[in-house]
Amino acid sequence: MTTCVDNLLSRVDSMFTEQLTTWHDAEERYRRMCHAMKRSLTLPGGTFELIHLPDRAVSTCARTDSRSIAKRLCFLCEANRPEVQLRLPLEVSGLEILVNPFPIYDRHLTIPSLRHTPQAYSKHLLEQMLAIAHGLKEYTVFYNGPHSGASAPDHLHLQAVNTTEMPQILLGTTDSDCRILKSDGETRLYFHPYLTTRPVTVSGTDFGKMADMMLSALSLLPVHPDETEPRLNLYATSISGSDRTALTAILRDRHRPTCYGDEGVIFSPGAIDMGGRIVLPRKSDFETLTADQLQYMLSDVLLPEETYNRFILDCISHPL
């Protein structure tokens, strides 16, 4: 399994610098993001940073039903993107890297497929996530499921952001307080029950074995009617200080909490929110949200505890 990751970090850095020099609208959004209001809420299972980003309303409030998607042009297809947007193709992987023009971090990449194909994970995609994360040591590469945060479920894509600001994922890749479910040589499946989002992780050095073990585990999850995969967010991260890489899943039940809406909270959690940074485009939500409310909303979109516990037991009892 190969992908174009030679000198990937330096190539991305060069593209990022050039892109913000030539795309003034994107540069202005990065500037506003860097000065955005932030505050933290501490839950029993970790601390989450709240960030007020009005520019992200277009994604947070995006209509993702099939009728709405059919009415709009796909903004991830090259033909429909702004001429000023640069691209860094990774031909072997079938993906390309773009600078995300609506950032949540000071380094935020979108990694769409070269073909217009639905958002769906596969062994190939998981291997490419791991390879790209290995090449982009400072980034976490992630996948939003089509019903778990993806604002463009009609076009396969990944994203990548600064690893250091995703505490649920960083902690989920550590050996501290983890519970081992399966081991196959250097490849291990484990989970962290004390973290808010209850991440399940495979770590190792063999991308193919890691992808196989994660796919076997995910096959034990329930799938909603008329859907093709379990609801989840996936993350690939290079583990600092080692040659190991981690592939982490946060298991979901809902796209948005039941309180979502004008009369509730405008909160549509994707992989970034579940990783530890809560994106709130409406100022009143940012100012008033409490730890109890956040805990409720996260619990509302996560896989129910009873189903999660049954999944953990199945991982132990089934061959993976």
Short mmCIF file of C-alpha atoms in Angstrom, two decimals:
data_model
loop_
_atom_site.label_atom_id
_atom_site.label_comp_id
_atom_site.label_asym_id
_atom_site.label_seq_id
_atom_site.Cartn_x
_atom_site.Cartn_y
_atom_site.Cartn_z
CA MET A 1 0.00 0.00 0.00
CA THR A 2 1.48 3.32 -1.07
CA THR A 3 0.48 6.93 -1.24
CA CYS A 4 2.25 10.15 -2.19
CA VAL A 5 3.50 11.27 1.22
CA ASP A 6 7.18 12.04 0.49
CA ASN A 7 7.96 15.47 1.94
CA LEU A 8 4.22 15.93 2.37
CA LEU A 9 4.44 18.26 5.36
CA SER A 10 6.76 20.70 3.59
CA ARG A 11 4.63 20.64 0.44
CA VAL A 12 1.50 21.37 2.46
CA ASP A 13 3.22 24.21 4.32
CA SER A 14 4.30 25.77 1.01
CA MET A 15 0.81 25.46 -0.46
CA PHE A 16 -0.72 26.95 2.69
CA THR A 17 1.52 30.02 2.54
CA GLU A 18 0.86 30.57 -1.16
CA GLN A 19 -2.89 30.02 -0.79
CA LEU A 20 -3.38 32.61 1.93
CA THR A 21 -1.33 35.06 -0.11
CA THR A 22 -3.51 34.67 -3.19
CA TRP A 23 -6.98 33.99 -1.72
CA HIS A 24 -7.90 37.08 0.26
CA ASP A 25 -11.35 35.90 1.41
CA ALA A 26 -9.82 32.76 2.91
CA GLU A 27 -6.98 34.74 4.48
CA GLU A 28 -9.51 37.06 6.12
CA ARG A 29 -11.43 34.11 7.59
CA TYR A 30 -8.20 32.67 9.01
CA ARG A 31 -7.45 36.04 10.55
CA ARG A 32 -10.93 36.21 12.13
CA MET A 33 -10.63 32.62 13.34
CA CYS A 34 -7.32 33.38 15.08
CA HIS A 35 -9.03 36.23 16.98
CA ALA A 36 -12.25 34.34 17.72
CA MET A 37 -13.67 34.25 21.24
CA LYS A 38 -12.86 31.05 23.13
CA ARG A 39 -13.62 29.61 26.53
CA SER A 40 -13.47 26.16 28.13
CA LEU A 41 -15.94 23.83 29.84
CA THR A 42 -14.75 20.92 31.96
CA LEU A 43 -16.81 17.72 31.93
CA PRO A 44 -16.16 14.57 33.99
CA GLY A 45 -14.53 13.02 30.92
CA GLY A 46 -12.41 15.91 29.69
CA THR A 47 -12.15 19.61 28.93
CA PHE A 48 -13.73 21.05 25.78
CA GLU A 49 -12.89 24.39 24.20
CA LEU A 50 -15.79 26.49 22.90
CA ILE A 51 -15.09 28.75 19.93
CA HIS A 52 -17.47 31.34 18.45
CA LEU A 53 -17.18 31.24 14.64
CA PRO A 54 -19.99 32.99 12.71
CA ASP A 55 -18.26 32.03 9.43
CA ARG A 56 -18.98 28.35 10.17
CA ALA A 57 -22.77 28.83 10.09
CA VAL A 58 -22.76 27.74 6.42
CA SER A 59 -21.50 24.31 7.51
CA THR A 60 -23.21 24.00 10.90
CA CYS A 61 -26.61 24.79 9.40
CA ALA A 62 -26.10 22.95 6.12
CA ARG A 63 -29.04 20.92 4.85
CA THR A 64 -27.78 17.40 4.20
CA ASP A 65 -30.98 15.68 3.05
CA SER A 66 -30.92 14.20 -0.45
CA ARG A 67 -33.37 16.75 -1.88
CA SER A 68 -31.29 19.74 -0.70
CA ILE A 69 -28.05 18.17 -1.95
CA ALA A 70 -29.59 17.52 -5.37
CA LYS A 71 -30.41 21.24 -5.71
CA ARG A 72 -26.85 22.53 -5.20
CA LEU A 73 -23.55 22.20 -7.03
CA CYS A 74 -20.96 20.07 -5.25
CA PHE A 75 -18.45 22.52 -3.78
CA LEU A 76 -15.78 19.78 -3.51
CA CYS A 77 -15.70 19.00 -7.24
CA GLU A 78 -12.86 20.82 -8.99
CA ALA A 79 -15.16 22.28 -11.66
CA ASN A 80 -17.21 24.09 -9.01
CA ARG A 81 -14.38 25.40 -6.82
CA PRO A 82 -13.02 28.98 -6.98
CA GLU A 83 -10.28 29.38 -9.59
CA VAL A 84 -8.00 30.77 -6.89
CA GLN A 85 -8.16 27.58 -4.81
CA LEU A 86 -4.90 25.61 -5.07
CA ARG A 87 -4.75 21.81 -5.07
CA LEU A 88 -2.11 19.28 -4.11
CA PRO A 89 -3.02 15.97 -5.80
CA LEU A 90 -2.18 12.62 -4.17
CA GLU A 91 -2.90 10.58 -7.28
CA VAL A 92 -2.05 7.12 -5.92
CA SER A 93 -4.51 7.61 -3.08
CA GLY A 94 -7.25 9.06 -5.31
CA LEU A 95 -7.31 12.19 -3.10
CA GLU A 96 -6.07 15.78 -3.20
CA ILE A 97 -5.30 18.33 -0.51
CA LEU A 98 -6.93 21.77 -0.34
CA VAL A 99 -6.77 24.62 2.16
CA ASN A 100 -10.16 24.77 3.90
CA PRO A 101 -11.47 28.33 3.33
CA PHE A 102 -13.77 28.17 6.41
CA PRO A 103 -11.24 27.26 9.12
CA ILE A 104 -11.69 26.06 12.68
CA TYR A 105 -7.91 25.85 13.33
CA ASP A 106 -4.96 27.89 12.09
CA ARG A 107 -4.07 24.90 9.91
CA HIS A 108 -7.20 23.31 8.39
CA LEU A 109 -7.12 21.11 5.31
CA THR A 110 -9.83 19.48 3.22
CA ILE A 111 -8.85 16.24 1.44
CA PRO A 112 -11.51 15.34 -1.16
CA SER A 113 -11.63 12.42 -3.54
CA LEU A 114 -10.65 13.17 -7.12
CA ARG A 115 -13.96 11.56 -8.13
CA HIS A 116 -17.47 12.58 -7.11
CA THR A 117 -18.47 9.54 -5.06
CA PRO A 118 -20.52 9.28 -1.84
CA GLN A 119 -19.01 9.66 1.60
CA ALA A 120 -18.24 6.10 2.76
CA TYR A 121 -15.27 4.50 4.49
CA SER A 122 -13.36 1.49 3.12
CA LYS A 123 -10.13 -0.34 3.85
CA HIS A 124 -8.40 1.75 1.19
CA LEU A 125 -9.61 4.99 2.77
CA LEU A 126 -8.50 3.95 6.27
CA GLU A 127 -5.05 3.02 4.95
CA GLN A 128 -4.77 6.37 3.19
CA MET A 129 -5.85 8.21 6.35
CA LEU A 130 -3.06 6.47 8.25
CA ALA A 131 -0.48 7.11 5.53
CA ILE A 132 -1.36 10.82 5.29
CA ALA A 133 -1.30 11.18 9.10
CA HIS A 134 2.11 9.50 9.09
CA GLY A 135 3.32 12.03 6.51
CA LEU A 136 1.65 15.01 8.22
CA LYS A 137 3.08 14.40 11.70
CA GLU A 138 1.53 17.59 13.13
CA TYR A 139 -2.00 16.85 11.90
CA THR A 140 -4.90 14.57 12.74
CA VAL A 141 -6.67 13.33 9.61
CA PHE A 142 -10.38 12.69 10.12
CA TYR A 143 -13.54 11.38 8.49
CA ASN A 144 -17.07 12.60 9.20
CA GLY A 145 -19.68 9.95 8.51
CA PRO A 146 -22.51 10.95 6.12
CA HIS A 147 -24.86 11.16 9.11
CA SER A 148 -22.26 12.24 11.68
CA GLY A 149 -21.14 15.72 10.70
CA ALA A 150 -20.38 15.63 6.97
CA SER A 151 -21.80 18.75 5.29
CA ALA A 152 -21.06 17.22 1.85
CA PRO A 153 -22.14 13.56 2.17
CA ASP A 154 -22.33 13.33 -1.62
CA HIS A 155 -18.56 13.70 -2.14
CA LEU A 156 -16.00 11.52 -0.33
CA HIS A 157 -13.60 13.65 1.66
CA LEU A 158 -11.35 13.80 4.71
CA GLN A 159 -10.09 16.79 6.67
CA ALA A 160 -6.95 17.45 8.69
CA VAL A 161 -6.25 19.86 11.56
CA ASN A 162 -3.67 20.51 14.27
CA THR A 163 -3.40 17.42 16.47
CA THR A 164 -2.51 19.25 19.68
CA GLU A 165 -5.95 20.85 19.92
CA MET A 166 -7.99 17.63 19.84
CA PRO A 167 -7.67 16.45 23.45
CA GLN A 168 -10.23 13.63 23.27
CA ILE A 169 -8.26 12.09 20.39
CA LEU A 170 -4.82 12.71 21.90
CA LEU A 171 -5.88 11.07 25.16
CA GLY A 172 -7.64 8.31 23.26
CA THR A 173 -4.36 7.24 21.63
CA THR A 174 -2.45 6.86 24.91
CA ASP A 175 -1.90 3.64 26.85
CA SER A 176 -2.77 5.31 30.15
CA ASP A 177 -5.99 3.91 31.65
CA CYS A 178 -6.96 2.16 28.42
CA ARG A 179 -8.72 -1.21 28.28
CA ILE A 180 -7.19 -3.65 25.78
CA LEU A 181 -9.77 -5.56 23.73
CA LYS A 182 -7.62 -7.39 21.16
CA SER A 183 -3.93 -7.76 20.30
CA ASP A 184 -2.23 -9.13 17.19
CA GLY A 185 1.48 -8.56 17.49
CA GLU A 186 2.03 -4.80 17.50
CA THR A 187 -1.57 -4.10 16.45
CA ARG A 188 -3.92 -3.48 19.37
CA LEU A 189 -7.57 -2.52 19.81
CA TYR A 190 -8.45 -0.64 23.01
CA PHE A 191 -10.88 1.90 24.44
CA HIS A 192 -11.01 4.67 27.05
CA PRO A 193 -14.27 4.46 29.02
CA TYR A 194 -13.46 7.48 31.20
CA LEU A 195 -13.32 9.97 28.31
CA THR A 196 -16.51 11.86 27.41
CA THR A 197 -16.66 10.56 23.85
CA ARG A 198 -15.55 6.97 24.73
CA PRO A 199 -13.10 6.60 21.80
CA VAL A 200 -12.15 3.16 20.47
CA THR A 201 -8.64 2.96 19.01
CA VAL A 202 -6.43 0.65 16.97
CA SER A 203 -2.71 1.39 17.14
CA GLY A 204 0.24 -0.18 15.37
CA THR A 205 2.69 0.17 12.50
CA ASP A 206 1.06 -2.00 9.80
CA PHE A 207 -1.65 0.12 8.15
CA GLY A 208 -3.30 -2.86 6.49
CA LYS A 209 -3.61 -4.86 9.73
CA MET A 210 -4.83 -1.78 11.57
CA ALA A 211 -7.51 -1.10 8.95
CA ASP A 212 -8.62 -4.74 9.01
CA MET A 213 -8.92 -4.80 12.81
CA MET A 214 -10.89 -1.54 12.89
CA LEU A 215 -13.21 -2.68 10.07
CA SER A 216 -13.85 -5.98 11.86
CA ALA A 217 -14.76 -4.10 15.03
CA LEU A 218 -17.00 -1.63 13.20
CA SER A 219 -18.84 -4.51 11.52
CA LEU A 220 -20.25 -5.37 14.98
CA LEU A 221 -22.09 -2.04 15.21
CA PRO A 222 -25.76 -1.49 14.35
CA VAL A 223 -26.59 0.35 11.12
CA HIS A 224 -29.63 2.63 10.85
CA PRO A 225 -32.33 1.66 8.32
CA ASP A 226 -31.60 2.79 4.73
CA GLU A 227 -27.96 3.60 5.63
CA THR A 228 -24.83 1.73 4.57
CA GLU A 229 -22.46 2.17 7.52
CA PRO A 230 -22.62 2.78 11.28
CA ARG A 231 -22.65 6.40 12.38
CA LEU A 232 -19.21 7.52 13.51
CA ASN A 233 -16.24 9.85 13.26
CA LEU A 234 -12.81 8.43 12.42
CA TYR A 235 -9.37 9.90 13.18
CA ALA A 236 -5.82 8.97 12.13
CA THR A 237 -2.97 10.33 14.23
CA SER A 238 0.78 9.83 14.34
CA ILE A 239 1.70 8.96 17.94
CA SER A 240 4.36 11.36 19.19
CA GLY A 241 7.71 9.88 20.13
CA SER A 242 7.18 6.57 18.35
CA ASP A 243 6.79 5.01 14.91
CA ARG A 244 3.21 3.99 15.76
CA THR A 245 0.04 5.44 14.29
CA ALA A 246 -3.45 5.40 15.78
CA LEU A 247 -6.84 4.98 14.13
CA THR A 248 -9.64 6.12 16.44
CA ALA A 249 -13.43 5.84 16.16
CA ILE A 250 -16.04 7.84 18.07
CA LEU A 251 -19.34 6.01 17.80
CA ARG A 252 -22.50 8.00 17.10
CA ASP A 253 -26.26 7.63 17.13
CA ARG A 254 -27.41 11.06 15.91
CA HIS A 255 -26.20 13.78 13.54
CA ARG A 256 -27.52 16.65 15.69
CA PRO A 257 -28.79 16.78 19.29
CA THR A 258 -32.53 16.95 19.84
CA CYS A 259 -32.17 20.54 21.10
CA TYR A 260 -30.74 21.74 17.75
CA GLY A 261 -32.54 24.74 16.28
CA ASP A 262 -33.32 28.42 16.64
CA GLU A 263 -35.14 27.84 19.93
CA GLY A 264 -32.40 25.56 21.27
CA VAL A 265 -28.68 25.50 20.43
CA ILE A 266 -27.18 25.79 16.93
CA PHE A 267 -24.77 22.90 17.38
CA SER A 268 -24.09 20.29 14.69
CA PRO A 269 -21.18 18.21 16.00
CA GLY A 270 -18.68 16.73 13.60
CA ALA A 271 -15.30 15.15 14.22
CA ILE A 272 -13.74 18.41 15.44
CA ASP A 273 -16.42 18.98 18.07
CA MET A 274 -16.25 15.37 19.26
CA GLY A 275 -12.46 15.71 19.37
CA GLY A 276 -12.58 18.58 21.84
CA ARG A 277 -13.33 21.92 20.12
CA ILE A 278 -17.00 22.94 20.16
CA VAL A 279 -17.90 25.17 17.20
CA LEU A 280 -20.72 27.62 17.92
CA PRO A 281 -21.64 30.09 15.14
CA ARG A 282 -24.26 31.90 17.28
CA LYS A 283 -22.88 34.24 19.96
CA SER A 284 -25.72 33.65 22.44
CA ASP A 285 -24.96 29.90 22.43
CA PHE A 286 -21.27 30.58 23.00
CA GLU A 287 -21.98 32.90 25.93
CA THR A 288 -24.60 30.82 27.73
CA LEU A 289 -23.76 27.16 27.15
CA THR A 290 -23.09 25.31 30.42
CA ALA A 291 -21.11 22.14 31.14
CA ASP A 292 -24.34 20.27 31.93
CA GLN A 293 -25.87 21.33 28.61
CA LEU A 294 -22.77 20.29 26.69
CA GLN A 295 -22.66 16.93 28.47
CA TYR A 296 -26.32 16.37 27.55
CA MET A 297 -25.81 17.29 23.89
CA LEU A 298 -22.75 15.06 23.49
CA SER A 299 -24.50 12.15 25.21
CA ASP A 300 -27.48 12.74 22.93
CA VAL A 301 -25.44 12.21 19.74
CA LEU A 302 -23.16 9.41 21.00
CA LEU A 303 -24.01 5.74 20.70
CA PRO A 304 -26.26 4.93 23.70
CA GLU A 305 -24.29 3.53 26.62
CA GLU A 306 -26.11 0.18 26.59
CA THR A 307 -25.38 -0.31 22.87
CA TYR A 308 -21.78 0.81 23.37
CA ASN A 309 -21.25 -1.67 26.21
CA ARG A 310 -22.68 -4.49 24.10
CA PHE A 311 -20.30 -3.50 21.28
CA ILE A 312 -17.32 -3.67 23.67
CA LEU A 313 -18.34 -7.15 24.82
CA ASP A 314 -18.75 -8.25 21.19
CA CYS A 315 -15.23 -7.00 20.39
CA ILE A 316 -13.89 -9.22 23.18
CA SER A 317 -15.85 -12.33 22.21
CA HIS A 318 -15.63 -12.17 18.39
CA PRO A 319 -12.47 -12.88 16.38
CA LEU A 320 -11.20 -9.69 14.80
#
